[in-house]
PDB file of C-alpha atoms in Angstrom:
ATOM      1  CA  ASP A   1       0.000   0.000   0.000  1.00  0.00           C
ATOM      2  CA  ALA A   2       1.128   3.548  -0.675  1.00  0.00           C
ATOM      3  CA  LYS A   3       2.457   5.461   2.295  1.00  0.00           C
ATOM      4  CA  THR A   4       0.685   8.490   3.649  1.00  0.00           C
ATOM      5  CA  THR A   5       1.983  11.590   5.388  1.00  0.00           C
ATOM      6  CA  GLN A   6      -0.018  13.426   8.011  1.00  0.00           C
ATOM      7  CA  PRO A   7       0.832  16.183  10.482  1.00  0.00           C
ATOM      8  CA  PRO A   8       1.403  14.656  13.920  1.00  0.00           C
ATOM      9  CA  SER A   9      -1.020  16.951  15.701  1.00  0.00           C
ATOM     10  CA  MET A  10      -3.623  19.669  15.189  1.00  0.00           C
ATOM     11  CA  ASP A  11      -5.851  21.798  17.366  1.00  0.00           C
ATOM     12  CA  CYS A  12      -9.358  22.962  16.577  1.00  0.00           C
ATOM     13  CA  ALA A  13     -11.835  25.100  18.474  1.00  0.00           C
ATOM     14  CA  GLU A  14     -15.156  23.503  19.256  1.00  0.00           C
ATOM     15  CA  GLY A  15     -17.813  24.412  16.703  1.00  0.00           C
ATOM     16  CA  ARG A  16     -15.290  25.201  14.006  1.00  0.00           C
ATOM     17  CA  ALA A  17     -14.462  23.036  11.025  1.00  0.00           C
ATOM     18  CA  ALA A  18     -11.506  20.695  11.427  1.00  0.00           C
ATOM     19  CA  ASN A  19      -9.549  20.184   8.218  1.00  0.00           C
ATOM     20  CA  LEU A  20      -7.126  17.273   8.399  1.00  0.00           C
ATOM     21  CA  PRO A  21      -4.697  16.968   5.477  1.00  0.00           C
ATOM     22  CA  CYS A  22      -3.080  13.847   4.090  1.00  0.00           C
ATOM     23  CA  ASN A  23      -0.463  13.399   1.405  1.00  0.00           C
ATOM     24  CA  HIS A  24      -0.382  10.189  -0.622  1.00  0.00           C
ATOM     25  CA  SER A  25       1.733  11.150  -3.597  1.00  0.00           C
ATOM     26  CA  THR A  26       2.488   7.558  -4.651  1.00  0.00           C
ATOM     27  CA  ILE A  27      -1.124   6.394  -4.700  1.00  0.00           C
ATOM     28  CA  SER A  28      -2.030   4.150  -7.606  1.00  0.00           C
ATOM     29  CA  GLY A  29      -5.212   3.965  -9.611  1.00  0.00           C
ATOM     30  CA  ASN A  30      -6.316   0.851  -7.717  1.00  0.00           C
ATOM     31  CA  GLU A  31      -6.131   2.428  -4.287  1.00  0.00           C
ATOM     32  CA  TYR A  32      -8.866   4.004  -2.219  1.00  0.00           C
ATOM     33  CA  VAL A  33      -8.294   6.646   0.451  1.00  0.00           C
ATOM     34  CA  TYR A  34      -9.712   5.652   3.830  1.00  0.00           C
ATOM     35  CA  TRP A  35     -10.068   7.644   7.020  1.00  0.00           C
ATOM     36  CA  TYR A  36     -10.415   6.137  10.474  1.00  0.00           C
ATOM     37  CA  ARG A  37     -10.193   7.624  13.916  1.00  0.00           C
ATOM     38  CA  GLN A  38      -9.261   6.126  17.236  1.00  0.00           C
ATOM     39  CA  ILE A  39     -10.426   7.487  20.514  1.00  0.00           C
ATOM     40  CA  HIS A  40      -8.236   6.524  23.430  1.00  0.00           C
ATOM     41  CA  SER A  41      -8.397   2.843  24.362  1.00  0.00           C
ATOM     42  CA  GLN A  42     -10.971   1.952  21.713  1.00  0.00           C
ATOM     43  CA  GLY A  43     -10.857   0.216  18.361  1.00  0.00           C
ATOM     44  CA  PRO A  44     -10.604   2.408  15.254  1.00  0.00           C
ATOM     45  CA  GLN A  45     -13.855   3.861  13.947  1.00  0.00           C
ATOM     46  CA  TYR A  46     -14.543   4.009  10.237  1.00  0.00           C
ATOM     47  CA  ILE A  47     -15.238   7.543   9.001  1.00  0.00           C
ATOM     48  CA  ILE A  48     -15.272   7.641   5.228  1.00  0.00           C
ATOM     49  CA  HIS A  49     -13.499   6.443   2.101  1.00  0.00           C
ATOM     50  CA  GLY A  50     -13.256   7.491  -1.520  1.00  0.00           C
ATOM     51  CA  LEU A  51     -11.534   6.796  -4.800  1.00  0.00           C
ATOM     52  CA  LYS A  52     -11.453  10.045  -6.770  1.00  0.00           C
ATOM     53  CA  ASN A  53     -14.701  11.896  -6.213  1.00  0.00           C
ATOM     54  CA  ASN A  54     -15.424  13.936  -3.126  1.00  0.00           C
ATOM     55  CA  GLU A  55     -17.511  12.064  -0.588  1.00  0.00           C
ATOM     56  CA  THR A  56     -19.777  13.172   2.246  1.00  0.00           C
ATOM     57  CA  ASN A  57     -21.585  11.280   4.950  1.00  0.00           C
ATOM     58  CA  GLU A  58     -23.111  12.065   8.319  1.00  0.00           C
ATOM     59  CA  MET A  59     -19.717  12.215   9.969  1.00  0.00           C
ATOM     60  CA  ALA A  60     -17.454  14.047   7.568  1.00  0.00           C
ATOM     61  CA  SER A  61     -16.518  15.115   4.066  1.00  0.00           C
ATOM     62  CA  LEU A  62     -13.577  13.829   2.084  1.00  0.00           C
ATOM     63  CA  ILE A  63     -12.002  16.065  -0.506  1.00  0.00           C
ATOM     64  CA  ILE A  64      -9.566  14.364  -2.886  1.00  0.00           C
ATOM     65  CA  THR A  65      -7.446  16.460  -5.230  1.00  0.00           C
ATOM     66  CA  GLU A  66      -7.795  15.901  -8.946  1.00  0.00           C
ATOM     67  CA  ASP A  67      -4.371  14.261  -9.190  1.00  0.00           C
ATOM     68  CA  ARG A  68      -5.288  12.101  -6.136  1.00  0.00           C
ATOM     69  CA  LYS A  69      -1.970  12.860  -4.489  1.00  0.00           C
ATOM     70  CA  SER A  70      -3.556  14.404  -1.425  1.00  0.00           C
ATOM     71  CA  SER A  71      -6.839  14.594   0.426  1.00  0.00           C
ATOM     72  CA  THR A  72      -8.500  16.470   3.266  1.00  0.00           C
ATOM     73  CA  LEU A  73     -10.926  15.154   5.833  1.00  0.00           C
ATOM     74  CA  ILE A  74     -13.352  17.803   7.000  1.00  0.00           C
ATOM     75  CA  LEU A  75     -15.302  17.620  10.246  1.00  0.00           C
ATOM     76  CA  PRO A  76     -17.734  20.496   9.687  1.00  0.00           C
ATOM     77  CA  HIS A  77     -18.503  21.348  13.314  1.00  0.00           C
ATOM     78  CA  ALA A  78     -15.964  19.791  15.627  1.00  0.00           C
ATOM     79  CA  THR A  79     -17.012  18.841  19.150  1.00  0.00           C
ATOM     80  CA  LEU A  80     -14.959  17.768  22.145  1.00  0.00           C
ATOM     81  CA  ARG A  81     -15.914  14.166  21.363  1.00  0.00           C
ATOM     82  CA  ASP A  82     -14.061  14.427  18.065  1.00  0.00           C
ATOM     83  CA  THR A  83     -10.752  14.546  19.944  1.00  0.00           C
ATOM     84  CA  ALA A  84      -8.934  11.467  18.644  1.00  0.00           C
ATOM     85  CA  VAL A  85      -6.115  10.208  16.460  1.00  0.00           C
ATOM     86  CA  TYR A  86      -7.140  10.349  12.798  1.00  0.00           C
ATOM     87  CA  TYR A  87      -5.587   7.922  10.341  1.00  0.00           C
ATOM     88  CA  CYS A  88      -5.444   8.402   6.592  1.00  0.00           C
ATOM     89  CA  ILE A  89      -4.816   5.102   4.820  1.00  0.00           C
ATOM     90  CA  VAL A  90      -4.622   4.048   1.203  1.00  0.00           C
ATOM     91  CA  ARG A  91      -5.826   0.578   0.418  1.00  0.00           C
ATOM     92  CA  ASP A  92      -5.841  -1.536  -2.701  1.00  0.00           C
ATOM     93  CA  ARG A  93      -9.462  -1.972  -3.773  1.00  0.00           C
ATOM     94  CA  THR A  94      -8.979  -5.439  -5.172  1.00  0.00           C
ATOM     95  CA  GLY A  95     -10.801  -7.694  -2.763  1.00  0.00           C
ATOM     96  CA  THR A  96     -11.692  -8.445   0.818  1.00  0.00           C
ATOM     97  CA  ALA A  97      -8.192  -9.665   1.638  1.00  0.00           C
ATOM     98  CA  SER A  98      -6.750  -6.229   1.016  1.00  0.00           C
ATOM     99  CA  LYS A  99      -5.472  -4.974   4.331  1.00  0.00           C
ATOM    100  CA  LEU A 100      -5.257  -1.595   6.021  1.00  0.00           C
ATOM    101  CA  THR A 101      -1.779  -0.461   7.008  1.00  0.00           C
ATOM    102  CA  PHE A 102      -1.791   2.242   9.658  1.00  0.00           C
ATOM    103  CA  GLY A 103       0.671   5.114   9.848  1.00  0.00           C
ATOM    104  CA  THR A 104       1.143   7.410  12.813  1.00  0.00           C
ATOM    105  CA  GLY A 105      -1.936   9.553  12.176  1.00  0.00           C
ATOM    106  CA  THR A 106      -2.853  13.058  13.317  1.00  0.00           C
ATOM    107  CA  ARG A 107      -3.782  13.679  16.914  1.00  0.00           C
ATOM    108  CA  LEU A 108      -6.669  16.169  16.802  1.00  0.00           C
ATOM    109  CA  GLN A 109      -7.358  18.089  19.972  1.00  0.00           C
ATOM    110  CA  VAL A 110     -10.672  19.929  20.050  1.00  0.00           C
ATOM    111  CA  THR A 111     -10.738  22.683  22.640  1.00  0.00           C
ATOM    112  CA  LEU A 112     -13.379  24.939  24.168  1.00  0.00           C
TER     113      LEU A 112
ATOM    114  CA  GLY B   1     -24.095  -0.470  17.151  1.00  0.00           C
ATOM    115  CA  ALA B   2     -20.979  -2.549  16.802  1.00  0.00           C
ATOM    116  CA  VAL B   3     -20.672  -4.708  13.712  1.00  0.00           C
ATOM    117  CA  VAL B   4     -17.511  -6.441  14.909  1.00  0.00           C
ATOM    118  CA  SER B   5     -17.325  -7.641  18.488  1.00  0.00           C
ATOM    119  CA  GLN B   6     -14.372  -8.848  20.526  1.00  0.00           C
ATOM    120  CA  HIS B   7     -14.276 -10.849  23.721  1.00  0.00           C
ATOM    121  CA  PRO B   8     -12.945 -10.430  26.305  1.00  0.00           C
ATOM    122  CA  SER B   9     -12.533  -6.662  26.525  1.00  0.00           C
ATOM    123  CA  TRP B  10      -9.709  -7.141  28.944  1.00  0.00           C
ATOM    124  CA  VAL B  11      -7.907 -10.083  30.475  1.00  0.00           C
ATOM    125  CA  ILE B  12      -5.140 -10.571  32.995  1.00  0.00           C
ATOM    126  CA  CYS B  13      -3.194 -13.807  32.871  1.00  0.00           C
ATOM    127  CA  LYS B  14      -0.144 -15.321  34.472  1.00  0.00           C
ATOM    128  CA  SER B  15       3.117 -15.644  32.635  1.00  0.00           C
ATOM    129  CA  GLY B  16       3.357 -18.949  30.787  1.00  0.00           C
ATOM    130  CA  THR B  17      -0.361 -19.446  30.301  1.00  0.00           C
ATOM    131  CA  SER B  18      -2.354 -19.118  27.077  1.00  0.00           C
ATOM    132  CA  VAL B  19      -5.107 -16.653  26.370  1.00  0.00           C
ATOM    133  CA  LYS B  20      -7.780 -16.781  23.674  1.00  0.00           C
ATOM    134  CA  ILE B  21      -9.396 -13.684  22.190  1.00  0.00           C
ATOM    135  CA  GLU B  22     -12.501 -13.975  20.017  1.00  0.00           C
ATOM    136  CA  CYS B  23     -13.537 -11.759  17.141  1.00  0.00           C
ATOM    137  CA  ARG B  24     -17.045 -12.002  15.739  1.00  0.00           C
ATOM    138  CA  SER B  25     -18.670 -10.311  12.795  1.00  0.00           C
ATOM    139  CA  LEU B  26     -22.263  -9.441  13.616  1.00  0.00           C
ATOM    140  CA  ASP B  27     -24.937  -9.763  10.935  1.00  0.00           C
ATOM    141  CA  PHE B  28     -22.440 -10.357   8.152  1.00  0.00           C
ATOM    142  CA  GLN B  29     -20.039 -13.033   7.040  1.00  0.00           C
ATOM    143  CA  ALA B  30     -16.325 -12.432   6.848  1.00  0.00           C
ATOM    144  CA  THR B  31     -14.075 -14.827   4.984  1.00  0.00           C
ATOM    145  CA  THR B  32     -11.168 -12.618   5.985  1.00  0.00           C
ATOM    146  CA  MET B  33     -10.406 -10.949   9.275  1.00  0.00           C
ATOM    147  CA  PHE B  34      -7.340  -9.035  10.391  1.00  0.00           C
ATOM    148  CA  TRP B  35      -5.562  -9.025  13.734  1.00  0.00           C
ATOM    149  CA  TYR B  36      -3.611  -6.013  14.984  1.00  0.00           C
ATOM    150  CA  ARG B  37      -1.568  -5.229  18.067  1.00  0.00           C
ATOM    151  CA  GLN B  38      -1.093  -1.796  19.544  1.00  0.00           C
ATOM    152  CA  PHE B  39       1.372  -0.781  22.233  1.00  0.00           C
ATOM    153  CA  PRO B  40       0.813   2.393  24.272  1.00  0.00           C
ATOM    154  CA  LYS B  41       1.246   5.597  22.287  1.00  0.00           C
ATOM    155  CA  GLN B  42       1.980   3.672  19.119  1.00  0.00           C
ATOM    156  CA  SER B  43       0.007   2.970  15.974  1.00  0.00           C
ATOM    157  CA  LEU B  44      -1.703  -0.284  15.088  1.00  0.00           C
ATOM    158  CA  MET B  45       0.575  -2.988  13.747  1.00  0.00           C
ATOM    159  CA  LEU B  46      -0.919  -5.691  11.564  1.00  0.00           C
ATOM    160  CA  MET B  47      -0.079  -9.134  12.898  1.00  0.00           C
ATOM    161  CA  ALA B  48      -1.880 -11.490  10.562  1.00  0.00           C
ATOM    162  CA  THR B  49      -4.690 -12.067   8.127  1.00  0.00           C
ATOM    163  CA  SER B  50      -7.155 -14.701   9.217  1.00  0.00           C
ATOM    164  CA  ASN B  51      -8.648 -16.757   6.399  1.00  0.00           C
ATOM    165  CA  GLU B  52     -11.785 -18.853   6.818  1.00  0.00           C
ATOM    166  CA  GLY B  53     -11.067 -22.488   6.114  1.00  0.00           C
ATOM    167  CA  SER B  54      -7.346 -22.059   5.572  1.00  0.00           C
ATOM    168  CA  LYS B  55      -4.166 -21.033   7.338  1.00  0.00           C
ATOM    169  CA  ALA B  56      -3.624 -17.510   8.497  1.00  0.00           C
ATOM    170  CA  THR B  57      -1.096 -15.287   6.769  1.00  0.00           C
ATOM    171  CA  TYR B  58       1.368 -13.737   9.204  1.00  0.00           C
ATOM    172  CA  GLU B  59       3.251 -10.486   8.814  1.00  0.00           C
ATOM    173  CA  GLN B  60       7.007 -10.524   8.896  1.00  0.00           C
ATOM    174  CA  GLY B  61       8.365 -10.878  12.405  1.00  0.00           C
ATOM    175  CA  VAL B  62       5.177 -12.310  13.924  1.00  0.00           C
ATOM    176  CA  GLU B  63       5.636 -15.797  15.363  1.00  0.00           C
ATOM    177  CA  LYS B  64       2.896 -18.050  14.042  1.00  0.00           C
ATOM    178  CA  ASP B  65       3.467 -20.645  16.757  1.00  0.00           C
ATOM    179  CA  LYS B  66       3.039 -18.060  19.459  1.00  0.00           C
ATOM    180  CA  PHE B  67       0.008 -16.284  18.030  1.00  0.00           C
ATOM    181  CA  LEU B  68      -2.330 -19.030  16.902  1.00  0.00           C
ATOM    182  CA  ILE B  69      -5.174 -17.932  14.670  1.00  0.00           C
ATOM    183  CA  ASN B  70      -8.207 -20.021  13.887  1.00  0.00           C
ATOM    184  CA  HIS B  71     -10.994 -18.914  11.547  1.00  0.00           C
ATOM    185  CA  ALA B  72     -13.397 -21.800  11.972  1.00  0.00           C
ATOM    186  CA  SER B  73     -16.552 -20.137  10.717  1.00  0.00           C
ATOM    187  CA  LEU B  74     -17.613 -17.207   8.573  1.00  0.00           C
ATOM    188  CA  THR B  75     -18.332 -15.087  11.638  1.00  0.00           C
ATOM    189  CA  LEU B  76     -15.622 -16.054  14.109  1.00  0.00           C
ATOM    190  CA  SER B  77     -11.864 -15.763  14.267  1.00  0.00           C
ATOM    191  CA  THR B  78      -9.830 -16.466  17.383  1.00  0.00           C
ATOM    192  CA  LEU B  79      -6.357 -15.356  18.392  1.00  0.00           C
ATOM    193  CA  THR B  80      -4.594 -17.445  21.022  1.00  0.00           C
ATOM    194  CA  VAL B  81      -1.499 -16.015  22.657  1.00  0.00           C
ATOM    195  CA  THR B  82       0.433 -19.073  23.783  1.00  0.00           C
ATOM    196  CA  SER B  83       2.887 -19.137  26.652  1.00  0.00           C
ATOM    197  CA  ALA B  84       2.244 -15.467  27.274  1.00  0.00           C
ATOM    198  CA  HIS B  85       4.976 -13.251  28.714  1.00  0.00           C
ATOM    199  CA  PRO B  86       4.817  -9.710  30.071  1.00  0.00           C
ATOM    200  CA  GLU B  87       6.113  -8.312  26.776  1.00  0.00           C
ATOM    201  CA  ASP B  88       2.959  -9.693  25.114  1.00  0.00           C
ATOM    202  CA  SER B  89       0.877  -7.274  27.157  1.00  0.00           C
ATOM    203  CA  SER B  90      -0.835  -5.085  24.595  1.00  0.00           C
ATOM    204  CA  PHE B  91      -4.105  -3.958  23.034  1.00  0.00           C
ATOM    205  CA  TYR B  92      -5.241  -6.536  20.477  1.00  0.00           C
ATOM    206  CA  ILE B  93      -7.742  -5.471  17.840  1.00  0.00           C
ATOM    207  CA  CYS B  94      -9.484  -7.362  15.075  1.00  0.00           C
ATOM    208  CA  SER B  95     -11.220  -6.127  11.963  1.00  0.00           C
ATOM    209  CA  ALA B  96     -13.406  -7.531   9.212  1.00  0.00           C
ATOM    210  CA  PRO B  97     -14.331  -6.230   5.753  1.00  0.00           C
ATOM    211  CA  GLN B  98     -18.034  -6.013   5.032  1.00  0.00           C
ATOM    212  CA  GLY B  99     -19.754  -6.268   1.685  1.00  0.00           C
ATOM    213  CA  ALA B 100     -19.139  -8.196  -1.498  1.00  0.00           C
ATOM    214  CA  ARG B 101     -16.017  -6.195  -2.272  1.00  0.00           C
ATOM    215  CA  GLY B 102     -15.074  -5.630   1.325  1.00  0.00           C
ATOM    216  CA  ASN B 103     -14.890  -1.893   0.819  1.00  0.00           C
ATOM    217  CA  THR B 104     -15.737  -1.030   4.415  1.00  0.00           C
ATOM    218  CA  ILE B 105     -13.609  -2.546   7.146  1.00  0.00           C
ATOM    219  CA  TYR B 106     -14.972  -2.459  10.659  1.00  0.00           C
ATOM    220  CA  PHE B 107     -12.940  -2.870  13.807  1.00  0.00           C
ATOM    221  CA  GLY B 108     -13.749  -4.522  17.088  1.00  0.00           C
ATOM    222  CA  GLU B 109     -13.622  -2.731  20.406  1.00  0.00           C
ATOM    223  CA  GLY B 110     -10.231  -4.212  21.196  1.00  0.00           C
ATOM    224  CA  SER B 111      -8.978  -6.517  23.932  1.00  0.00           C
ATOM    225  CA  TRP B 112      -6.516  -5.445  26.577  1.00  0.00           C
ATOM    226  CA  LEU B 113      -4.120  -8.202  27.589  1.00  0.00           C
ATOM    227  CA  THR B 114      -1.984  -7.870  30.684  1.00  0.00           C
ATOM    228  CA  VAL B 115       0.457 -10.651  31.473  1.00  0.00           C
ATOM    229  CA  VAL B 116       1.748 -10.695  35.031  1.00  0.00           C
TER     230      VAL B 116
END
């Protein structure tokens, strides 16, 4: 799987949008971009994934650049409960055996 | 609610004993499951891929005889830590892809293992 690069930490004020960047310059055409988050002492929580089009669900929006070399996860109105480590992962889309390889992620701290 | 469930959530065992952790997919079948280990303040490290009806595939550096994986049914994979030692104390997490193409992978709640 292609490697990703994320800032180690970010702060965001509660109620504001949190924009988490991710670089994946070596991504191939077969690879999706996935975002997960992990709140302390819990298993990772799926947020969103996409291939090349922007995606939105009830949790977040995923913006993927046209060249697919980077993406941004947007939490539109961050709350204190969004404080977590956010992982950007690229994964080969060819089949259920394709695994997720975690990097170091971005530690997002949401403050009052 | 959870779509992948692990049991136990936490376990304490004596050095030299074996511990079994279960991972179940709820309401869906998973021919493949993944087992991870996470040490404090570190990221998740993939240990092995569990395959229903066949042998697990282990990542480089993971001892297959120490971390026994059994995927006996389409909804259950088990990880047994044999002859556990204090350095095996960690957070163990499983995951399973859902859907025909497995595009969404869900994770269990994790299992804390402490070996004393």
